[in-house]
mmCIF file of C-alpha atoms in Angstrom:
data_model
loop_
_atom_site.group_PDB
_atom_site.id
_atom_site.type_symbol
_atom_site.label_atom_id
_atom_site.label_comp_id
_atom_site.label_asym_id
_atom_site.label_seq_id
_atom_site.Cartn_x
_atom_site.Cartn_y
_atom_site.Cartn_z
ATOM 1 C CA MET A 1 42.314 68.341 -107.748
ATOM 2 C CA TYR A 2 42.165 70.992 -105.043
ATOM 3 C CA ASN A 3 40.407 73.594 -107.159
ATOM 4 C CA GLY A 4 37.835 71.148 -108.478
ATOM 5 C CA LEU A 5 36.892 69.900 -105.019
ATOM 6 C CA ASN A 6 36.982 73.420 -103.648
ATOM 7 C CA GLU A 7 34.212 74.380 -106.043
ATOM 8 C CA LEU A 8 32.141 71.316 -105.078
ATOM 9 C CA LEU A 9 32.679 71.177 -101.305
ATOM 10 C CA GLY A 10 34.115 74.476 -100.133
ATOM 11 C CA ALA A 11 37.593 75.329 -98.858
ATOM 12 C CA ASP A 12 36.709 74.575 -95.221
ATOM 13 C CA LYS A 13 36.439 70.866 -96.023
ATOM 14 C CA ILE A 14 39.721 70.528 -97.916
ATOM 15 C CA LYS A 15 43.425 70.543 -97.012
ATOM 16 C CA GLN A 16 46.297 70.554 -99.494
ATOM 17 C CA ASN A 17 49.624 68.740 -98.938
ATOM 18 C CA GLU A 18 48.371 67.676 -95.520
ATOM 19 C CA PRO A 19 50.875 65.656 -93.415
ATOM 20 C CA MET A 20 49.393 62.257 -92.642
ATOM 21 C CA SER A 21 51.463 62.258 -89.445
ATOM 22 C CA ASN A 22 48.788 64.612 -88.101
ATOM 23 C CA HIS A 23 46.093 62.010 -88.737
ATOM 24 C CA THR A 24 47.532 58.662 -87.611
ATOM 25 C CA THR A 25 47.984 57.350 -84.088
ATOM 26 C CA PHE A 26 51.556 56.376 -85.075
ATOM 27 C CA LYS A 27 52.283 60.093 -85.767
ATOM 28 C CA ILE A 28 54.049 58.961 -88.942
ATOM 29 C CA GLY A 29 53.450 59.588 -92.636
ATOM 30 C CA GLY A 30 54.202 61.928 -95.522
ATOM 31 C CA PRO A 31 51.706 64.361 -97.068
ATOM 32 C CA ALA A 32 48.424 63.592 -98.792
ATOM 33 C CA ASP A 33 48.061 65.611 -101.991
ATOM 34 C CA VAL A 34 44.513 66.590 -101.055
ATOM 35 C CA MET A 35 42.568 65.672 -97.914
ATOM 36 C CA VAL A 36 38.780 65.931 -97.720
ATOM 37 C CA LEU A 37 37.065 66.281 -94.336
ATOM 38 C CA PRO A 38 33.424 65.437 -95.107
ATOM 39 C CA VAL A 39 30.627 66.671 -92.896
ATOM 40 C CA THR A 40 27.835 64.667 -94.541
ATOM 41 C CA ILE A 41 27.461 61.415 -96.448
ATOM 42 C CA ALA A 42 26.624 63.564 -99.465
ATOM 43 C CA ASP A 43 30.146 65.052 -99.254
ATOM 44 C CA ILE A 44 31.592 61.531 -99.534
ATOM 45 C CA LYS A 45 29.416 60.704 -102.545
ATOM 46 C CA THR A 46 30.401 63.979 -104.215
ATOM 47 C CA THR A 47 34.091 63.206 -103.684
ATOM 48 C CA ILE A 48 33.743 59.637 -104.987
ATOM 49 C CA THR A 49 31.974 60.872 -108.111
ATOM 50 C CA TYR A 50 34.580 63.595 -108.701
ATOM 51 C CA CYS A 51 37.441 61.084 -108.390
ATOM 52 C CA ARG A 52 35.759 58.617 -110.720
ATOM 53 C CA GLN A 53 34.985 61.235 -113.363
ATOM 54 C CA ASN A 54 38.503 62.676 -113.264
ATOM 55 C CA ASN A 55 40.395 59.414 -112.744
ATOM 56 C CA HIS A 56 41.980 60.573 -109.465
ATOM 57 C CA PRO A 57 43.242 57.986 -106.934
ATOM 58 C CA LEU A 58 41.071 57.841 -103.802
ATOM 59 C CA PHE A 59 41.909 56.567 -100.312
ATOM 60 C CA ILE A 60 39.443 56.627 -97.417
ATOM 61 C CA PHE A 61 40.259 56.095 -93.746
ATOM 62 C CA GLY A 62 38.724 56.622 -90.317
ATOM 63 C CA LEU A 63 40.926 57.766 -87.416
ATOM 64 C CA GLY A 64 44.236 56.358 -88.645
ATOM 65 C CA SER A 65 44.618 54.021 -85.673
ATOM 66 C CA ASN A 66 45.563 50.921 -87.658
ATOM 67 C CA LEU A 67 47.614 52.608 -90.335
ATOM 68 C CA VAL A 68 51.213 53.089 -91.431
ATOM 69 C CA VAL A 69 51.547 55.768 -94.105
ATOM 70 C CA ARG A 70 54.848 55.627 -95.994
ATOM 71 C CA ASP A 71 57.200 58.578 -95.820
ATOM 72 C CA LYS A 72 56.480 60.020 -99.272
ATOM 73 C CA GLY A 73 52.786 60.229 -98.435
ATOM 74 C CA ILE A 74 49.698 59.484 -100.512
ATOM 75 C CA ARG A 75 49.112 60.625 -104.076
ATOM 76 C CA GLY A 76 45.636 61.684 -105.070
ATOM 77 C CA ILE A 77 42.701 62.404 -102.786
ATOM 78 C CA VAL A 78 42.319 61.186 -99.197
ATOM 79 C CA VAL A 79 38.999 61.264 -97.313
ATOM 80 C CA LYS A 80 39.081 61.235 -93.519
ATOM 81 C CA ILE A 81 35.774 60.018 -92.099
ATOM 82 C CA GLY A 82 36.866 59.853 -88.464
ATOM 83 C CA ASN A 83 35.823 62.691 -86.140
ATOM 84 C CA ASN A 84 33.502 64.085 -88.788
ATOM 85 C CA LEU A 85 30.607 61.695 -89.415
ATOM 86 C CA LYS A 86 29.707 60.671 -85.858
ATOM 87 C CA ALA A 87 25.963 61.080 -85.336
ATOM 88 C CA VAL A 88 24.407 58.508 -82.956
ATOM 89 C CA ASN A 89 20.818 57.484 -82.296
ATOM 90 C CA VAL A 90 19.726 55.096 -79.542
ATOM 91 C CA SER A 91 16.332 53.393 -79.808
ATOM 92 C CA GLY A 92 15.545 50.696 -77.281
ATOM 93 C CA THR A 93 18.364 48.176 -77.483
ATOM 94 C CA GLU A 94 19.470 49.341 -80.944
ATOM 95 C CA ILE A 95 22.139 51.903 -81.736
ATOM 96 C CA TYR A 96 22.518 53.511 -85.154
ATOM 97 C CA ALA A 97 25.810 55.382 -85.594
ATOM 98 C CA GLN A 98 27.775 56.972 -88.387
ATOM 99 C CA ALA A 99 31.141 55.471 -89.218
ATOM 100 C CA GLY A 100 33.347 58.301 -87.980
ATOM 101 C CA ILE A 101 32.511 58.024 -84.289
ATOM 102 C CA ARG A 102 35.340 56.847 -82.063
ATOM 103 C CA LEU A 103 34.623 53.290 -80.918
ATOM 104 C CA SER A 104 35.375 54.067 -77.281
ATOM 105 C CA GLU A 105 32.976 57.038 -77.432
ATOM 106 C CA LEU A 106 30.303 54.727 -78.794
ATOM 107 C CA ALA A 107 30.932 52.257 -75.947
ATOM 108 C CA ARG A 108 30.426 55.025 -73.404
ATOM 109 C CA LYS A 109 27.221 56.106 -75.168
ATOM 110 C CA ALA A 110 25.917 52.548 -74.858
ATOM 111 C CA ALA A 111 26.848 52.448 -71.169
ATOM 112 C CA ASP A 112 25.068 55.752 -70.547
ATOM 113 C CA ASN A 113 21.929 54.099 -71.916
ATOM 114 C CA ALA A 114 22.395 50.929 -69.804
ATOM 115 C CA LEU A 115 23.157 48.824 -72.891
ATOM 116 C CA SER A 116 25.657 45.985 -72.701
ATOM 117 C CA GLY A 117 27.741 44.430 -75.476
ATOM 118 C CA LEU A 118 30.252 47.146 -76.344
ATOM 119 C CA GLU A 119 32.261 47.131 -73.117
ATOM 120 C CA PHE A 120 35.175 45.467 -74.925
ATOM 121 C CA ALA A 121 35.548 48.596 -77.078
ATOM 122 C CA GLU A 122 36.588 50.795 -74.133
ATOM 123 C CA GLY A 123 40.022 52.124 -75.052
ATOM 124 C CA ILE A 124 40.096 50.886 -78.661
ATOM 125 C CA PRO A 125 41.296 54.018 -80.479
ATOM 126 C CA GLY A 126 39.728 53.505 -83.913
ATOM 127 C CA SER A 127 36.469 54.585 -85.506
ATOM 128 C CA LEU A 128 33.338 52.473 -85.860
ATOM 129 C CA GLY A 129 33.906 52.147 -89.603
ATOM 130 C CA GLY A 130 37.454 50.914 -89.138
ATOM 131 C CA ALA A 131 36.298 48.555 -86.396
ATOM 132 C CA VAL A 132 33.804 46.938 -88.766
ATOM 133 C CA VAL A 133 36.399 46.609 -91.539
ATOM 134 C CA MET A 134 38.859 44.900 -89.169
ATOM 135 C CA ASN A 135 36.264 43.161 -86.971
ATOM 136 C CA ALA A 136 37.982 44.820 -84.024
ATOM 137 C CA GLY A 137 37.828 43.071 -80.712
ATOM 138 C CA ALA A 138 39.252 42.649 -77.228
ATOM 139 C CA TYR A 139 38.428 40.911 -73.949
ATOM 140 C CA ASP A 140 36.427 38.130 -75.654
ATOM 141 C CA GLY A 141 34.243 40.598 -77.568
ATOM 142 C CA GLU A 142 34.228 41.506 -81.270
ATOM 143 C CA ILE A 143 32.311 44.003 -83.357
ATOM 144 C CA LYS A 144 30.661 41.111 -85.223
ATOM 145 C CA ASP A 145 28.856 40.212 -81.988
ATOM 146 C CA VAL A 146 26.768 43.388 -82.098
ATOM 147 C CA VAL A 147 26.574 44.678 -85.698
ATOM 148 C CA THR A 148 23.369 43.771 -87.536
ATOM 149 C CA GLU A 149 23.544 46.043 -90.594
ATOM 150 C CA VAL A 150 26.058 48.274 -92.322
ATOM 151 C CA GLU A 151 25.356 51.104 -94.739
ATOM 152 C CA ALA A 152 28.044 51.535 -97.392
ATOM 153 C CA ILE A 153 28.797 53.297 -100.662
ATOM 154 C CA SER A 154 30.667 51.641 -103.530
ATOM 155 C CA ALA A 155 33.436 53.236 -105.585
ATOM 156 C CA SER A 156 30.827 53.856 -108.288
ATOM 157 C CA GLY A 157 28.576 55.709 -105.831
ATOM 158 C CA GLU A 158 26.069 52.885 -105.295
ATOM 159 C CA GLU A 159 24.470 52.803 -101.836
ATOM 160 C CA ARG A 160 23.918 49.396 -100.259
ATOM 161 C CA VAL A 161 22.910 47.910 -96.922
ATOM 162 C CA PHE A 162 24.843 44.797 -95.827
ATOM 163 C CA ALA A 163 23.205 42.353 -93.431
ATOM 164 C CA ALA A 164 25.408 40.682 -90.825
ATOM 165 C CA ALA A 165 25.451 37.388 -92.742
ATOM 166 C CA GLU A 166 26.871 39.159 -95.799
ATOM 167 C CA MET A 167 29.855 40.668 -93.991
ATOM 168 C CA ASP A 168 31.902 37.452 -93.784
ATOM 169 C CA PHE A 169 33.311 38.254 -90.358
ATOM 170 C CA SER A 170 36.209 36.225 -88.974
ATOM 171 C CA TYR A 171 39.224 36.961 -86.776
ATOM 172 C CA ARG A 172 40.248 40.554 -87.682
ATOM 173 C CA ARG A 173 38.645 40.203 -91.093
ATOM 174 C CA SER A 174 35.510 41.210 -92.974
ATOM 175 C CA VAL A 175 34.263 41.385 -96.534
ATOM 176 C CA PHE A 176 35.103 45.107 -96.562
ATOM 177 C CA GLN A 177 38.801 44.289 -96.798
ATOM 178 C CA HIS A 178 38.158 42.753 -100.204
ATOM 179 C CA ASN A 179 35.468 44.893 -101.838
ATOM 180 C CA ASP A 180 35.298 48.548 -102.856
ATOM 181 C CA TYR A 181 32.592 49.630 -100.401
ATOM 182 C CA ILE A 182 33.067 52.515 -97.986
ATOM 183 C CA ILE A 183 31.269 52.121 -94.654
ATOM 184 C CA VAL A 184 29.256 55.195 -93.683
ATOM 185 C CA ALA A 185 27.043 53.893 -90.835
ATOM 186 C CA ALA A 186 26.190 50.782 -88.829
ATOM 187 C CA ARG A 187 23.284 49.465 -86.811
ATOM 188 C CA MET A 188 23.982 47.460 -83.654
ATOM 189 C CA LYS A 189 21.843 45.299 -81.404
ATOM 190 C CA LEU A 190 22.821 45.336 -77.723
ATOM 191 C CA ARG A 191 21.184 43.956 -74.599
ATOM 192 C CA PRO A 192 19.823 45.664 -71.499
ATOM 193 C CA GLY A 193 22.143 45.761 -68.527
ATOM 194 C CA ALA A 194 22.780 47.446 -65.217
ATOM 195 C CA LYS A 195 24.581 50.717 -65.851
ATOM 196 C CA PRO A 196 26.892 50.484 -62.785
ATOM 197 C CA GLU A 197 28.000 46.963 -63.781
ATOM 198 C CA ILE A 198 28.626 47.983 -67.395
ATOM 199 C CA GLN A 199 30.671 50.992 -66.325
ATOM 200 C CA SER A 200 32.597 48.881 -63.805
ATOM 201 C CA ARG A 201 33.617 46.409 -66.536
ATOM 202 C CA MET A 202 34.715 49.278 -68.764
ATOM 203 C CA ARG A 203 36.837 50.797 -65.994
ATOM 204 C CA GLU A 204 38.475 47.410 -65.434
ATOM 205 C CA TYR A 205 39.237 47.014 -69.157
ATOM 206 C CA ALA A 206 40.677 50.550 -69.255
ATOM 207 C CA ARG A 207 42.868 49.795 -66.228
ATOM 208 C CA SER A 208 44.093 46.578 -67.816
ATOM 209 C CA ARG A 209 45.006 48.395 -71.034
ATOM 210 C CA ARG A 210 46.970 51.033 -69.154
ATOM 211 C CA GLU A 211 48.912 48.371 -67.278
ATOM 212 C CA LYS A 212 49.666 46.090 -70.216
ATOM 213 C CA GLN A 213 49.899 48.322 -73.294
ATOM 214 C CA PRO A 214 52.327 51.172 -74.127
ATOM 215 C CA LEU A 215 49.591 53.805 -74.357
ATOM 216 C CA GLU A 216 52.063 56.563 -73.503
ATOM 217 C CA TYR A 217 53.714 56.232 -76.956
ATOM 218 C CA PRO A 218 52.333 56.643 -80.476
ATOM 219 C CA SER A 219 51.597 53.276 -82.077
ATOM 220 C CA ALA A 220 49.113 51.480 -84.289
ATOM 221 C CA GLY A 221 48.136 48.923 -81.674
ATOM 222 C CA SER A 222 48.925 45.234 -82.083
ATOM 223 C CA VAL A 223 51.095 44.836 -85.159
ATOM 224 C CA PHE A 224 50.403 41.191 -86.038
ATOM 225 C CA ARG A 225 47.402 38.899 -86.168
ATOM 226 C CA ARG A 226 47.620 36.085 -83.649
ATOM 227 C CA PRO A 227 48.811 32.891 -85.409
ATOM 228 C CA PRO A 228 47.168 29.579 -84.423
ATOM 229 C CA GLY A 229 48.785 28.133 -81.319
ATOM 230 C CA TYR A 230 50.871 31.190 -80.430
ATOM 231 C CA PHE A 231 50.721 34.556 -78.717
ATOM 232 C CA VAL A 232 52.696 37.153 -80.639
ATOM 233 C CA GLY A 233 54.127 39.098 -77.683
ATOM 234 C CA PRO A 234 55.734 36.109 -75.925
ATOM 235 C CA MET A 235 56.978 34.815 -79.300
ATOM 236 C CA ILE A 236 58.779 38.095 -79.998
ATOM 237 C CA GLU A 237 60.240 38.047 -76.473
ATOM 238 C CA LYS A 238 61.627 34.539 -77.073
ATOM 239 C CA MET A 239 63.228 35.819 -80.270
ATOM 240 C CA GLY A 240 65.130 38.339 -78.141
ATOM 241 C CA LEU A 241 63.580 41.339 -79.866
ATOM 242 C CA LYS A 242 61.722 42.961 -76.972
ATOM 243 C CA GLY A 243 63.031 46.540 -76.794
ATOM 244 C CA TYR A 244 64.854 46.222 -80.126
ATOM 245 C CA SER A 245 64.938 49.445 -82.164
ATOM 246 C CA ILE A 246 65.458 50.508 -85.737
ATOM 247 C CA GLY A 247 65.727 54.275 -85.885
ATOM 248 C CA GLY A 248 62.880 55.717 -83.843
ATOM 249 C CA ALA A 249 60.761 52.543 -84.062
ATOM 250 C CA GLN A 250 60.985 50.167 -81.122
ATOM 251 C CA VAL A 251 59.466 46.853 -80.079
ATOM 252 C CA SER A 252 57.720 47.937 -76.889
ATOM 253 C CA GLU A 253 59.351 46.854 -73.664
ATOM 254 C CA LYS A 254 55.904 46.865 -72.064
ATOM 255 C CA HIS A 255 54.182 44.643 -74.659
ATOM 256 C CA ALA A 256 56.290 43.081 -77.407
ATOM 257 C CA GLY A 257 53.273 42.794 -79.708
ATOM 258 C CA PHE A 258 53.402 46.586 -80.149
ATOM 259 C CA ILE A 259 55.822 48.711 -82.144
ATOM 260 C CA ILE A 260 56.064 52.238 -80.784
ATOM 261 C CA ASN A 261 57.274 55.568 -82.135
ATOM 262 C CA THR A 262 59.809 56.769 -79.557
ATOM 263 C CA GLY A 263 59.768 60.264 -81.038
ATOM 264 C CA ASP A 264 61.284 60.469 -84.501
ATOM 265 C CA ALA A 265 60.361 57.182 -86.186
ATOM 266 C CA THR A 266 59.817 57.059 -89.926
ATOM 267 C CA ALA A 267 57.547 54.661 -91.761
ATOM 268 C CA ALA A 268 60.695 53.036 -93.163
ATOM 269 C CA ASP A 269 61.902 52.361 -89.596
ATOM 270 C CA VAL A 270 58.596 50.687 -88.716
ATOM 271 C CA LEU A 271 58.450 48.606 -91.886
ATOM 272 C CA ASP A 272 62.071 47.486 -91.505
ATOM 273 C CA LEU A 273 61.320 46.408 -87.935
ATOM 274 C CA ILE A 274 58.204 44.516 -89.065
ATOM 275 C CA ALA A 275 60.283 42.762 -91.740
ATOM 276 C CA MET A 276 62.923 41.774 -89.185
ATOM 277 C CA ILE A 277 60.327 40.346 -86.782
ATOM 278 C CA THR A 278 58.589 38.474 -89.596
ATOM 279 C CA LYS A 279 61.884 36.962 -90.787
ATOM 280 C CA SER A 280 62.869 35.912 -87.253
ATOM 281 C CA ALA A 281 59.472 34.268 -86.625
ATOM 282 C CA ARG A 282 59.794 32.331 -89.859
ATOM 283 C CA GLU A 283 63.327 31.153 -89.072
ATOM 284 C CA GLN A 284 62.903 30.414 -85.366
ATOM 285 C CA PHE A 285 59.307 29.180 -85.162
ATOM 286 C CA GLY A 286 58.338 28.325 -88.745
ATOM 287 C CA VAL A 287 55.474 30.809 -88.379
ATOM 288 C CA GLU A 288 54.490 33.316 -91.057
ATOM 289 C CA LEU A 289 53.308 36.352 -89.107
ATOM 290 C CA GLN A 290 50.614 38.425 -90.821
ATOM 291 C CA PRO A 291 50.517 42.169 -90.115
ATOM 292 C CA GLU A 292 47.258 43.440 -88.659
ATOM 293 C CA ILE A 293 48.057 47.035 -89.591
ATOM 294 C CA ARG A 294 47.472 48.504 -93.034
ATOM 295 C CA VAL A 295 50.360 50.003 -94.993
ATOM 296 C CA VAL A 296 49.586 52.670 -97.601
ATOM 297 C CA GLY A 297 51.325 55.419 -99.525
ATOM 298 C CA GLU A 298 54.209 55.932 -101.900
ATOM 299 C CA PRO A 299 57.427 54.036 -100.990
#
């Protein structure tokens, strides 16, 4: 796999046996057999074609902010879009951006251009592509509120533009969780605003995050989707699990909706803790909690 991609892309874009713990916000995960760091959309298409022709498994991710990679790592080829494809163009009230840009960086770019609508994204650690896949949101804003088009590539290499109505957005969901398309860019429609007011809201959101979330520890953000009629953090507190640990994984004492890596957590620790919380919620509240984070890799 390495040699074949090396010939197509060049050694500077490829890593072999790369620890996924270096590429996830949880700082957890075994090695990927081969990791590709694309610089252009053409690099992604080349990699997709190579995998299809040679029957190699392919996994694509952004910045690893919503990801638990199991301890044995990922077999096959992994493509990291985050931090690589991040070109941005602002035209009037529209922003066109590649999928690898950090969402918080994009929010600041909008603010610099006196455009409102992305303030909620201040402090969200993921990439634009991952935000579209998950319909990321906070502070009464969601990515679906601003995205008008998405450019994507299928597993067969087909390029397609999705209109907003085709993306089937709902709470932390989109059509991209159920199809084989890889998001490479998005177009957003914002609204004019006063730059000082936009920046003030973003500072307030950032302050609120620092106060309420355990940003000082590695994590993957909120672990569970919010079930109807409940808030996950208070529910976990009522179950007596706030601060509970398995190995190096701990239910945050600052916000019980987060699981943190206290320093030496394994993916198995995190998954065992998720299973315990899920079981307790089912037994004590009759609620089936659904993880918001994605779990990948070899058990």
